[in-house]
PDB file of C-alpha atoms and ligand atoms in Angstrom:
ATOM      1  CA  UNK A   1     -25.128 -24.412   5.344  1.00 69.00           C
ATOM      2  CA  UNK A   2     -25.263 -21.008   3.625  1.00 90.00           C
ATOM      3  CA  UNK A   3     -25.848 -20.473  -0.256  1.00 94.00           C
ATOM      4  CA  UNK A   4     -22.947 -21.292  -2.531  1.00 96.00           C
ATOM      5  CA  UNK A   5     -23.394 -19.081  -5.386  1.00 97.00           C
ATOM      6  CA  UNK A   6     -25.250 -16.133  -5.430  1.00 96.00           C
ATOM      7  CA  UNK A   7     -28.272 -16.034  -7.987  1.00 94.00           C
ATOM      8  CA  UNK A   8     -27.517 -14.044 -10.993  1.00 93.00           C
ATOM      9  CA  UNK A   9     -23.978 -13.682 -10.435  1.00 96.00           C
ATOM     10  CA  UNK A  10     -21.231 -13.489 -12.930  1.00 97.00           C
ATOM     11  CA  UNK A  11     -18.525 -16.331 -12.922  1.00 97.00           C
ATOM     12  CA  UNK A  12     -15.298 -15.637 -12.886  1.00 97.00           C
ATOM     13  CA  UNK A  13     -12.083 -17.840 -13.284  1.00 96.00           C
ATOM     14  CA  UNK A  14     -11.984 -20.980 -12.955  1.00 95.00           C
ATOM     15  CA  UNK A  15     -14.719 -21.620 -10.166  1.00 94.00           C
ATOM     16  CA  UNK A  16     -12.157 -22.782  -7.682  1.00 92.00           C
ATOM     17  CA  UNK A  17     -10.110 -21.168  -5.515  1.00 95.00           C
ATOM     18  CA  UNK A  18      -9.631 -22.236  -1.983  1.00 93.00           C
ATOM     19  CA  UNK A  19     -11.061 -25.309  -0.093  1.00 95.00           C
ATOM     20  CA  UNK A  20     -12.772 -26.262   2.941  1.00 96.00           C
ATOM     21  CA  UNK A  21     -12.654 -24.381   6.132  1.00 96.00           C
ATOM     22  CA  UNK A  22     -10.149 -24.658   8.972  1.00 96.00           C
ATOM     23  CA  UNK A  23     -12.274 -23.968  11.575  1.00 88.00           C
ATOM     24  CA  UNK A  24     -16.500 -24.556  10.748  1.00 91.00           C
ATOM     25  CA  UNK A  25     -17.018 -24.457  14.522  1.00 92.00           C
ATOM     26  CA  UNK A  26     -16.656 -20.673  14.505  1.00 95.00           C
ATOM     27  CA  UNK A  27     -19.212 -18.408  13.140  1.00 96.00           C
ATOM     28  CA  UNK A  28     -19.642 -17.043   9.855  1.00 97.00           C
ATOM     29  CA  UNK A  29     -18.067 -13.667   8.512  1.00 98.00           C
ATOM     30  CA  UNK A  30     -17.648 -11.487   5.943  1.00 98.00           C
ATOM     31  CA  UNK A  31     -14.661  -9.194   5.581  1.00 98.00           C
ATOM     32  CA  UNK A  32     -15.216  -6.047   2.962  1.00 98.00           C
ATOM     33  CA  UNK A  33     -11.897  -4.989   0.885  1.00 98.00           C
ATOM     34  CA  UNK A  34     -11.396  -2.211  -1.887  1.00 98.00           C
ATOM     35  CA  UNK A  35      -9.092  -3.036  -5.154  1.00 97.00           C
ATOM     36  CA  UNK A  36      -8.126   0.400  -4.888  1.00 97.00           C
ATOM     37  CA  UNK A  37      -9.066   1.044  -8.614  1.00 97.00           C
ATOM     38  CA  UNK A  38     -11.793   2.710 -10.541  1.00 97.00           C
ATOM     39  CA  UNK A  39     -15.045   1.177 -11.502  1.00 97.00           C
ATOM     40  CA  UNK A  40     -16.835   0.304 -14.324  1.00 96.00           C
ATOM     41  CA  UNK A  41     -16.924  -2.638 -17.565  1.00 97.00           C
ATOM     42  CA  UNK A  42     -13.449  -2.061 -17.783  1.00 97.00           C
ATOM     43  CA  UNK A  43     -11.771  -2.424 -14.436  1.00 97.00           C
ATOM     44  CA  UNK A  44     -14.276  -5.117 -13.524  1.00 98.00           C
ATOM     45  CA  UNK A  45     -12.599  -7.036 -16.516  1.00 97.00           C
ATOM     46  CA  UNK A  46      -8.877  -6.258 -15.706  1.00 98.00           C
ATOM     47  CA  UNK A  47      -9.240  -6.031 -11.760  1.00 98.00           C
ATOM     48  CA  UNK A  48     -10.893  -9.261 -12.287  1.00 97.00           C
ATOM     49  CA  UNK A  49      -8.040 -10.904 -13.908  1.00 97.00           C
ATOM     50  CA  UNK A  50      -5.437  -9.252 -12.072  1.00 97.00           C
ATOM     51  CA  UNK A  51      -6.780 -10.728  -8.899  1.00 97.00           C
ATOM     52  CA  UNK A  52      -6.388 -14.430 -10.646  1.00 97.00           C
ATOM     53  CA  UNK A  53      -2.956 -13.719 -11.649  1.00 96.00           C
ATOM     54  CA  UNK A  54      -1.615 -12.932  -8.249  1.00 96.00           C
ATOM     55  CA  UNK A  55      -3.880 -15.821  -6.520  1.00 96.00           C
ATOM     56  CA  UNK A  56      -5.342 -13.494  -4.386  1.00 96.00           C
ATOM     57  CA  UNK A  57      -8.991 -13.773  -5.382  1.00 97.00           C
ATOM     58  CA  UNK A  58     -11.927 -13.300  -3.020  1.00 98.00           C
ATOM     59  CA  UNK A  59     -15.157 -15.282  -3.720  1.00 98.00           C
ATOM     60  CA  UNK A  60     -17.050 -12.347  -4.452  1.00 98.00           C
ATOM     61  CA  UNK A  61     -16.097  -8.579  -7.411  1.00 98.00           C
ATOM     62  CA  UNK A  62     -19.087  -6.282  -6.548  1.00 98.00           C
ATOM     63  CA  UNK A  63     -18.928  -2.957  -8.674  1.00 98.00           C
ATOM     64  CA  UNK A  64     -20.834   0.121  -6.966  1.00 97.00           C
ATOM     65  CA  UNK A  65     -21.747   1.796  -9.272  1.00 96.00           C
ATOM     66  CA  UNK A  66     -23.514  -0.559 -11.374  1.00 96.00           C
ATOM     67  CA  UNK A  67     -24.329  -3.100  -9.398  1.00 96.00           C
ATOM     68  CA  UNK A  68     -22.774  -5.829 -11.477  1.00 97.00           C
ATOM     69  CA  UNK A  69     -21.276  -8.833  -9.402  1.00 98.00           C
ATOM     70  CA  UNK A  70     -19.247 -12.097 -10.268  1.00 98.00           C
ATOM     71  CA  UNK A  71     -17.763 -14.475  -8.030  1.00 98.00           C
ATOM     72  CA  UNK A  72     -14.764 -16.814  -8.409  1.00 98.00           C
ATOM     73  CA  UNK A  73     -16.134 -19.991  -6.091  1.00 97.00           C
ATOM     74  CA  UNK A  74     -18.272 -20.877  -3.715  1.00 97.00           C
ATOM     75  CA  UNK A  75     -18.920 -18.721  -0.444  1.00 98.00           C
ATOM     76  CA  UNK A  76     -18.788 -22.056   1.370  1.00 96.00           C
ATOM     77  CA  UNK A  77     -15.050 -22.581   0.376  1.00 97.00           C
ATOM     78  CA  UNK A  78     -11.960 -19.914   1.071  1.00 97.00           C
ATOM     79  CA  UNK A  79     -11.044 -17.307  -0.889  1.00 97.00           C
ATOM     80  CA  UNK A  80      -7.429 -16.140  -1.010  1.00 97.00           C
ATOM     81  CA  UNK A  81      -7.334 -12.198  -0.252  1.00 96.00           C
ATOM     82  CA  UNK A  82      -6.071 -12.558   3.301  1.00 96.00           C
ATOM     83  CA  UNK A  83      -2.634 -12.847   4.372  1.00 95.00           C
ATOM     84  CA  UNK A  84      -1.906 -15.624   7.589  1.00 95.00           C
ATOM     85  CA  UNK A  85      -0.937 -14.088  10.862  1.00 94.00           C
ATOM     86  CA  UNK A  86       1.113 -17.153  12.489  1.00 92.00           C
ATOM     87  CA  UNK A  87      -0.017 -20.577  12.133  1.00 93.00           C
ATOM     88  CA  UNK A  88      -3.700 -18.940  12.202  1.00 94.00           C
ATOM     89  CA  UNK A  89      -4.672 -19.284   8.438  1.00 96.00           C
ATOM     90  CA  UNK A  90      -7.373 -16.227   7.917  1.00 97.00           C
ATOM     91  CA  UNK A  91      -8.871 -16.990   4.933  1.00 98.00           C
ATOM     92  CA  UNK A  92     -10.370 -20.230   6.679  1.00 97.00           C
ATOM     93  CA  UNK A  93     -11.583 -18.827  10.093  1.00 97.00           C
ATOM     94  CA  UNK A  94     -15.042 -19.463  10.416  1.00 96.00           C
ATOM     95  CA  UNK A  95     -17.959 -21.608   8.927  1.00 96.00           C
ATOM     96  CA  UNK A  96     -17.714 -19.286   6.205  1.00 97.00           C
ATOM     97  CA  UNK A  97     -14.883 -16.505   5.372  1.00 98.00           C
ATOM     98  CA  UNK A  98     -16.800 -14.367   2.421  1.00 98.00           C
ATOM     99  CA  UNK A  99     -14.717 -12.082   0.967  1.00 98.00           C
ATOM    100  CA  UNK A 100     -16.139  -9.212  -1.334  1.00 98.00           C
ATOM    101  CA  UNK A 101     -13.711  -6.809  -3.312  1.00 98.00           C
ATOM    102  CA  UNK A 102     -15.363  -3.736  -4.092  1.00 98.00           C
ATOM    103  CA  UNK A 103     -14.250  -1.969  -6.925  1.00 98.00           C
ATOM    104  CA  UNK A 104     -13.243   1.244  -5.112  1.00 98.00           C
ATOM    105  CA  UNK A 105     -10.890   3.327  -2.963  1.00 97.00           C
ATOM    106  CA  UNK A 106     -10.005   3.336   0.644  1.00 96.00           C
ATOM    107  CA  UNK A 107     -10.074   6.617   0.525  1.00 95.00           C
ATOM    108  CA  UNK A 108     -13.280   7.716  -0.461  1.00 96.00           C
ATOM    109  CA  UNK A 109     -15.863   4.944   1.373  1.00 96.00           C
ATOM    110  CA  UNK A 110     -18.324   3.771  -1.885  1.00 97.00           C
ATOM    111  CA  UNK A 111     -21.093   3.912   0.610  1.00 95.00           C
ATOM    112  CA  UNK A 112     -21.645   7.807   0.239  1.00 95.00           C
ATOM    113  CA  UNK A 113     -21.753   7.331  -3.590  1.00 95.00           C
ATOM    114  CA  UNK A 114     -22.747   3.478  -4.344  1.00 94.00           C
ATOM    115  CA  UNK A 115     -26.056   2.584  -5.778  1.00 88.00           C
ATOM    116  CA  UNK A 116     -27.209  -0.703  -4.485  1.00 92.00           C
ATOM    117  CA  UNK A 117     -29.602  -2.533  -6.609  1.00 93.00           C
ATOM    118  CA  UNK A 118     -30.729  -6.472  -7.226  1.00 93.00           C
ATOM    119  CA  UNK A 119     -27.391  -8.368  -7.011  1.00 96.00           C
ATOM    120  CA  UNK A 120     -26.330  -6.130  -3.648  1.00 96.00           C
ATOM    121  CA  UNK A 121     -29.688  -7.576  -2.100  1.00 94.00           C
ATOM    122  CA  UNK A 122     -29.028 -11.244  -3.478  1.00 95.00           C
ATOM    123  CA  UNK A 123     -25.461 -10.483  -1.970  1.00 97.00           C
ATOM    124  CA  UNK A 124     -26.558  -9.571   1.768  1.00 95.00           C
ATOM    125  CA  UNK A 125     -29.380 -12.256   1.205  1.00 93.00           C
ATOM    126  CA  UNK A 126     -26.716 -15.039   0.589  1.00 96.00           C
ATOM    127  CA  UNK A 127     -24.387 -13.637   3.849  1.00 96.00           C
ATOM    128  CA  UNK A 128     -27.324 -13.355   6.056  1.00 94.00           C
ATOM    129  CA  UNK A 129     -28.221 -17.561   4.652  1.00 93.00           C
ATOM    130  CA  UNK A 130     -24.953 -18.315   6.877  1.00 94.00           C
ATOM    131  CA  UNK A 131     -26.681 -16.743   9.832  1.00 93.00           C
ATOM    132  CA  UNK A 132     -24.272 -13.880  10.047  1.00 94.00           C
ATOM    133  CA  UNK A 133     -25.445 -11.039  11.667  1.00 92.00           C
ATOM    134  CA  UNK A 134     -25.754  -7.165  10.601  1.00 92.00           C
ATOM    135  CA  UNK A 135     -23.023  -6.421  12.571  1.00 93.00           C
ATOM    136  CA  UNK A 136     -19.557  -4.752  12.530  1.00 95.00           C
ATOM    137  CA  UNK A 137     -17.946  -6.640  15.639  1.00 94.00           C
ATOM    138  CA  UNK A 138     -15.061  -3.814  15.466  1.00 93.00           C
ATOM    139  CA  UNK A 139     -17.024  -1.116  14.945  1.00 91.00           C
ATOM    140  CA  UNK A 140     -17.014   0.685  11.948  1.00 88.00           C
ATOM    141  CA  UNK A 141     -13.906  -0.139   9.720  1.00 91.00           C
ATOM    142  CA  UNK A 142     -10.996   2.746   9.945  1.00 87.00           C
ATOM    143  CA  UNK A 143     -10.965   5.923   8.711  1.00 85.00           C
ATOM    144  CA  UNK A 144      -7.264   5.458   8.102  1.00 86.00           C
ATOM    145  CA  UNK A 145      -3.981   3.260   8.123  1.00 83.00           C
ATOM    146  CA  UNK A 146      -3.910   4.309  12.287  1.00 84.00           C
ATOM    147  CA  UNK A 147      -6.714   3.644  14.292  1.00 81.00           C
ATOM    148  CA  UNK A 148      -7.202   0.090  12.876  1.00 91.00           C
ATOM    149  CA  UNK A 149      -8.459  -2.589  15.181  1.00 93.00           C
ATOM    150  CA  UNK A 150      -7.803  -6.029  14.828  1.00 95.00           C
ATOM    151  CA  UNK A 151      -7.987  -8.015  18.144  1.00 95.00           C
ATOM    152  CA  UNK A 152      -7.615 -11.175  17.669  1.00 95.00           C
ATOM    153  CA  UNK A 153      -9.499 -12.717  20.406  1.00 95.00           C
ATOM    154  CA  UNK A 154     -13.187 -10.979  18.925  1.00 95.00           C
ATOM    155  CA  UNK A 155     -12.013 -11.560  15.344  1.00 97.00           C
ATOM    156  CA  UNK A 156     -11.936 -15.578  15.900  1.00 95.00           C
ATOM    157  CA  UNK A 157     -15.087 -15.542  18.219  1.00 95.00           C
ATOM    158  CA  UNK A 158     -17.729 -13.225  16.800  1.00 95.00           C
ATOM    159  CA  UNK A 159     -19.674 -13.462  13.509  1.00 95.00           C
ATOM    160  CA  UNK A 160     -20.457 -10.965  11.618  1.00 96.00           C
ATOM    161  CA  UNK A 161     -18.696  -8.119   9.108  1.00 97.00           C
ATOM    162  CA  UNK A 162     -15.311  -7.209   8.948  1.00 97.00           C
ATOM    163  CA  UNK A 163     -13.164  -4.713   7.069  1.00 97.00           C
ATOM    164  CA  UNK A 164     -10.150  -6.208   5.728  1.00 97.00           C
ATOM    165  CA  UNK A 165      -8.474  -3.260   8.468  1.00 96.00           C
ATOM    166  CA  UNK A 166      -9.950  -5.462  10.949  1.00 96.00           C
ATOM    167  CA  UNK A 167      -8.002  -8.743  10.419  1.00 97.00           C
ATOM    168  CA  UNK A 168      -4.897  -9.908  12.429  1.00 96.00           C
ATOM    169  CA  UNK A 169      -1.559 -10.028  10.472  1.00 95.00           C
ATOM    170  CA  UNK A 170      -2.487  -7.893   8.049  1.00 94.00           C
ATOM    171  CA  UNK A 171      -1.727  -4.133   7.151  1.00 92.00           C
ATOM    172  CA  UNK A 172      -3.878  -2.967   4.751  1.00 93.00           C
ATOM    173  CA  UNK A 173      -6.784  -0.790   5.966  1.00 94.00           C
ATOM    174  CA  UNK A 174      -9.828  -1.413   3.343  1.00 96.00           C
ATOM    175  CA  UNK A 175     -12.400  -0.582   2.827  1.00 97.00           C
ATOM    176  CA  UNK A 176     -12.158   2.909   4.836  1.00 95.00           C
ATOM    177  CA  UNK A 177     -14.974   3.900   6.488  1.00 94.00           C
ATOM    178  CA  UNK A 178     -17.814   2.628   4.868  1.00 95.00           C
ATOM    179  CA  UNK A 179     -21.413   3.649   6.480  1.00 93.00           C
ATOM    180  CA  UNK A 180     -22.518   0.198   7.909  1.00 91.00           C
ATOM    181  CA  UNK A 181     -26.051   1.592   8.380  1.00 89.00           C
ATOM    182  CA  UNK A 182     -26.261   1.954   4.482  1.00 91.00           C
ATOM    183  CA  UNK A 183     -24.990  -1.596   3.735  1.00 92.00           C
ATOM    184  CA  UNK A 184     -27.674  -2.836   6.235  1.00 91.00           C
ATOM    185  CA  UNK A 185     -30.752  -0.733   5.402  1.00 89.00           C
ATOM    186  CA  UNK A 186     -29.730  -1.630   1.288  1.00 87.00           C
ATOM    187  CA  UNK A 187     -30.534  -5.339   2.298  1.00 83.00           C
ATOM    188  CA  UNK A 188     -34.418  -5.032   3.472  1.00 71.00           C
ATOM    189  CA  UNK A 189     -35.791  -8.523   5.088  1.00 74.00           C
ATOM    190  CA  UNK A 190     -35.125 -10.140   8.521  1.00 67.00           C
ATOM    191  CA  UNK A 191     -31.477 -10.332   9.602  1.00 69.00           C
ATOM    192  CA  UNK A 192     -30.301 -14.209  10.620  1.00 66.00           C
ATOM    193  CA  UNK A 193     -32.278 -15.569  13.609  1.00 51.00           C
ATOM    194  CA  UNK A 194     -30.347 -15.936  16.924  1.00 45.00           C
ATOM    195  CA  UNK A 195     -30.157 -11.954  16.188  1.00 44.00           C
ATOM    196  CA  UNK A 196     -33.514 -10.612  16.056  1.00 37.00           C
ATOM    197  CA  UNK A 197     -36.016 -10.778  18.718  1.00 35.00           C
ATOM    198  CA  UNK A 198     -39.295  -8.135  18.121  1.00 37.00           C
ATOM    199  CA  UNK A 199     -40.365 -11.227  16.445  1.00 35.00           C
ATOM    200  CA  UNK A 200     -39.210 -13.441  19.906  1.00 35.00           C
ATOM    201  CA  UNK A 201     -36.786 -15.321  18.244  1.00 33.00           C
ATOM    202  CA  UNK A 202     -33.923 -16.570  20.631  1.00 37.00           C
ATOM    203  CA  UNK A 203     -31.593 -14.016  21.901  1.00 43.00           C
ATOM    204  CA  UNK A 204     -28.289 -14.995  23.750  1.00 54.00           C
ATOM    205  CA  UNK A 205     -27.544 -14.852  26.963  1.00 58.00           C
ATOM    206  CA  UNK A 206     -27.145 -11.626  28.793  1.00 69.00           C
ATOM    207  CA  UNK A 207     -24.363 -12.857  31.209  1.00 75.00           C
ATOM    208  CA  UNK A 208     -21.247 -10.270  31.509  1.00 83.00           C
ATOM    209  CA  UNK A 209     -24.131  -7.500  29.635  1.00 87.00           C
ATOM    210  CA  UNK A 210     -25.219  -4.361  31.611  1.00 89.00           C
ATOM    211  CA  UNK A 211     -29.141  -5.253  32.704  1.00 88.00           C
ATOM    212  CA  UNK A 212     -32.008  -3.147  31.765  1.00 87.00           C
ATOM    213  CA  UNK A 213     -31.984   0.212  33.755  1.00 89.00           C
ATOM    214  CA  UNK A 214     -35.702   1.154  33.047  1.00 87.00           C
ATOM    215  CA  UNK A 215     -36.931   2.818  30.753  1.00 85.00           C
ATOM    216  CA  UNK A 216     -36.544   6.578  32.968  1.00 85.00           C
ATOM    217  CA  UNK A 217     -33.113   6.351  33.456  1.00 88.00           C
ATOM    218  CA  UNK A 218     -32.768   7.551  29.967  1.00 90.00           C
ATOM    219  CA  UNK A 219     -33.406  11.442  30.438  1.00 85.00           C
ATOM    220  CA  UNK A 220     -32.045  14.281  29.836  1.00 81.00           C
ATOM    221  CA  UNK A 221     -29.405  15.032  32.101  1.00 81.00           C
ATOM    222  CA  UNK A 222     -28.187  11.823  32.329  1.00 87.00           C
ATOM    223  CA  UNK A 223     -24.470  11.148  32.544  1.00 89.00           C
ATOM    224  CA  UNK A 224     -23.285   7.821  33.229  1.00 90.00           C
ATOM    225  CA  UNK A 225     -20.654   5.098  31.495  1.00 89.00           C
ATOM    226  CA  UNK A 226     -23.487   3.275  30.704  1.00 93.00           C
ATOM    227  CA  UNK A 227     -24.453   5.713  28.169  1.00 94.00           C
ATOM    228  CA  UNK A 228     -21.113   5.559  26.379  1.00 93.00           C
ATOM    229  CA  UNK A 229     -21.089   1.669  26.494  1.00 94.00           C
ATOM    230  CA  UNK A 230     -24.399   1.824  24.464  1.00 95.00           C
ATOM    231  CA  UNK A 231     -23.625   4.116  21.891  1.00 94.00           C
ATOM    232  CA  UNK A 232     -20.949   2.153  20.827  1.00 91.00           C
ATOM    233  CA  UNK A 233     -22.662  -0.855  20.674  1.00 92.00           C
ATOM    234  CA  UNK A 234     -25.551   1.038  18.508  1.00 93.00           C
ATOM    235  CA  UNK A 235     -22.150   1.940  16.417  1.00 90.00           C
ATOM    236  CA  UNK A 236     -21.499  -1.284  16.175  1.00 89.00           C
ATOM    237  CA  UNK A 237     -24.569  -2.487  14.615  1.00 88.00           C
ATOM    238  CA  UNK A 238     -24.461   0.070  12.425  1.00 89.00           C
ATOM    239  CA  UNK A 239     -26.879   2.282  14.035  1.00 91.00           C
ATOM    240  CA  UNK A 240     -25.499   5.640  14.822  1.00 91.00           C
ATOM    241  CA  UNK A 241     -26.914   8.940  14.160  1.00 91.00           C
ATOM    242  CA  UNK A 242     -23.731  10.650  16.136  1.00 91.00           C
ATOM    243  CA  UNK A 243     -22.065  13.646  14.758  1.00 86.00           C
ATOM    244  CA  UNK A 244     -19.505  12.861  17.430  1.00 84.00           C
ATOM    245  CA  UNK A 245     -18.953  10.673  20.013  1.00 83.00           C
ATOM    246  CA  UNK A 246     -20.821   8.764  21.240  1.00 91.00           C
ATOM    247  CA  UNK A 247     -20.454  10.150  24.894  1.00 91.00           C
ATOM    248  CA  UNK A 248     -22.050   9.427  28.685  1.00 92.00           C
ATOM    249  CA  UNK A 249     -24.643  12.142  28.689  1.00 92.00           C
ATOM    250  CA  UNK A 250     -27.837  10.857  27.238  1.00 92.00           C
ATOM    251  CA  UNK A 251     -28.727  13.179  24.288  1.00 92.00           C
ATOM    252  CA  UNK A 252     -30.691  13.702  21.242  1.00 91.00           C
ATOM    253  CA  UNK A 253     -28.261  11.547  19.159  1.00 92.00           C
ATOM    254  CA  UNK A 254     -28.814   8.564  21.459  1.00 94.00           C
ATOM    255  CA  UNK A 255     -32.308   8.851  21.254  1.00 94.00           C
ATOM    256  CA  UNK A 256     -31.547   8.835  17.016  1.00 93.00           C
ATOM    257  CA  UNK A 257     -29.528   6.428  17.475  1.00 94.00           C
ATOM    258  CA  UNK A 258     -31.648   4.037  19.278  1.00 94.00           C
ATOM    259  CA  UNK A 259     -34.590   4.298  17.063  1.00 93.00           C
ATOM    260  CA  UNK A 260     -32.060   3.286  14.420  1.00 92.00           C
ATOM    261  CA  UNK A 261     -31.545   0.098  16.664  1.00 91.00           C
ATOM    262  CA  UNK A 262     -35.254  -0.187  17.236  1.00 87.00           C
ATOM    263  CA  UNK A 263     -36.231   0.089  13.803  1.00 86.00           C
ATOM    264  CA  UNK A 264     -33.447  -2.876  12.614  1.00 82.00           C
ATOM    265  CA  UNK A 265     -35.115  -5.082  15.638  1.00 79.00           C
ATOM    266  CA  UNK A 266     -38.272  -4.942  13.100  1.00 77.00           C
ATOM    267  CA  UNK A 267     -40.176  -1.885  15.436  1.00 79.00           C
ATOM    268  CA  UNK A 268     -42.007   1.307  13.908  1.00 81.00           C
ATOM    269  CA  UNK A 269     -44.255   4.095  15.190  1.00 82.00           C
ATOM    270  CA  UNK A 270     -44.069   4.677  18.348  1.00 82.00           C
ATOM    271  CA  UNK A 271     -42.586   1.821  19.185  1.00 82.00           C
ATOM    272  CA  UNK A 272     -39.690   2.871  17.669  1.00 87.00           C
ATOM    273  CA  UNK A 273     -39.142   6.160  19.796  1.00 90.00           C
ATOM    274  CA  UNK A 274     -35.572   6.340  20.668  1.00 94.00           C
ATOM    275  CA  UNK A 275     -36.834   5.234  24.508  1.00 92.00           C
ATOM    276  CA  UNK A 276     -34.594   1.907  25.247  1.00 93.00           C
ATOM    277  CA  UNK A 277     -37.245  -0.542  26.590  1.00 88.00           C
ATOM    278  CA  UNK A 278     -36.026  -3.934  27.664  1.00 84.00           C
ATOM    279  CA  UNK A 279     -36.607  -6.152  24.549  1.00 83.00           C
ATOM    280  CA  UNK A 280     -34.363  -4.194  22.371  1.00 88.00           C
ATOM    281  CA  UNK A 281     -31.701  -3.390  25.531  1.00 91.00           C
ATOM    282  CA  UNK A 282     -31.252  -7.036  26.331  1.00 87.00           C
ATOM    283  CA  UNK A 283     -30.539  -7.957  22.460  1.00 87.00           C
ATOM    284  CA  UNK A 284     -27.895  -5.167  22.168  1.00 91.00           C
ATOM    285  CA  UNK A 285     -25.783  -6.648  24.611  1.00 89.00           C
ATOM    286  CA  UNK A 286     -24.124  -3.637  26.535  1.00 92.00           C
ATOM    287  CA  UNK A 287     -21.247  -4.816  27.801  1.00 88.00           C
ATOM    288  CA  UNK A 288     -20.286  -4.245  31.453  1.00 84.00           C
ATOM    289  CA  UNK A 289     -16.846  -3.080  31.006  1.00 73.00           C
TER     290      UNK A 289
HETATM  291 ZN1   ZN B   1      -8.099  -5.918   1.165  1.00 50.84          ZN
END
């Protein structure tokens, strides 16, 4: 079990708001949400209290531009941001549900402006106790209302991070597009074991993954699905240095992008040179199809 309160966080409300988990057996998440407000001492205290009023509380206020955090209960227990889609209750999918409101816009992702400090680390340093990965299962959340993915069958089966765009039932599409890559490199340590391997910690299976091509069929020239089916699983872990696309001819900003990849799986130096090798390809998982 994960930490219940973050160190050095405010408390908010009461302490309580939700109760134990629906379903423990599935992994661990977080989903990210904006309060579509301004920042600062004052919105923190009536953005705070508005969210008690209307019982819609997540376990966790972050404000990015100071830093300052409080939470409302314990990230081991359900929050109450999430609407139900069905019978499927969303708030208590997982071991843990952790639900952070960010005192920001949609509109204008707080990751090009935010300035992490101690309580965002003791934040990501609390998620990653619950073993949940540095990873955006849907990819990086929308850039608007369209475009929003919420499949239902990865949102009940992976861990990891979620935008509140990303969640079945519902229709709002918080926290825009955030820059996973910033959340991630804000949090320096060792993401959750099960995930990392350049330290040969346990990876999971590779069944239904594309297998290592060698290390020469990256090259220039090279135009194949394969390609395309990597980059977006380098998106997805919120390592992308694409300007657009990603795309199936192998280029300069999949060789970026992988030393992004390379450099999370705890690489550096030349080790760390863009070239896939097969430690790193067989823990990103590129699917087959
Ligand atoms: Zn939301």
């Amino acid at each position: 079990m994960g930490t219940a309160w973050i160190p050095g966080a405010e408390r908010l409300g009461s302490g309580t708001i939700g109760g134990p988990m629906d379903h423990p057996e599935r992994p661990a998440r977080v989903v990210w949400h904006t309060t579509e407000s301004g920042a600062g001492p004052s919105a923190f205290h009536t953005v705070g209290n508005y969210l008690i009023s209307v019982h819609s509380e997540p376990q966790v206020l972050y404000d990015p531009t100071t830093d300052r955090i409080g939470q409302y209960g314990p990230l081991t227990q359900s929050a109450r941001a999430l609407k139900n889609c069905g019978t499927t209750r969303n708030n208590r999918v997982g071991a843990a549900c952790i639900q952070i409101e960010v005192l920001a816009h949609a509109s204008q992702p707080f990751t090009a402006y935010w300035r992490p400090g101690p309580n965002f680390r003791a934040l990501m340093a609390a998620i990653r106790s619950f073993g949940i990965p540095d990873a955006f299962p849907m990819g990086i959340p929308a850039r608007s209302v369209a475009g929003c993915r919420r499949e239902e069958s990865v949102w009940l089966t992976r861990g990891g991070h979620y935008g509140h765009c990303n969640v079945p039932g519902n229709d709002h599409w918080d926290p825009g597009a955030i820059d996973p890559g910033k959340l991630f490199a804000a949090a320096p340590g060792t993401p959750p074991a099960g995930h990392t391997s350049a330290t040969g910690a346990a990876t999971p299976g590779t069944a239904g993954c594309v297998p290592f091509p060698g290390t020469a069929f990256f090259q220039a020239g090279r135009h194949s699905p394969i390609v395309t089916a990597m980059g977006r699983r380098l998106v997805a872990e919120g390592c992308s240095a694409y300007t657009h696309g990603p795309g199936p001819q192998w280029g300069e900003e999949d060789r970026r992008s992988y030393t992004l990849w390379q450099r999370k799986r705890g690489y550096s130096g030349s080790d760390a040179d863009g070239l896939p090798g097969r430690t790193t390809w067989e823990a990103l998982r590129v699917p087959k199809d």
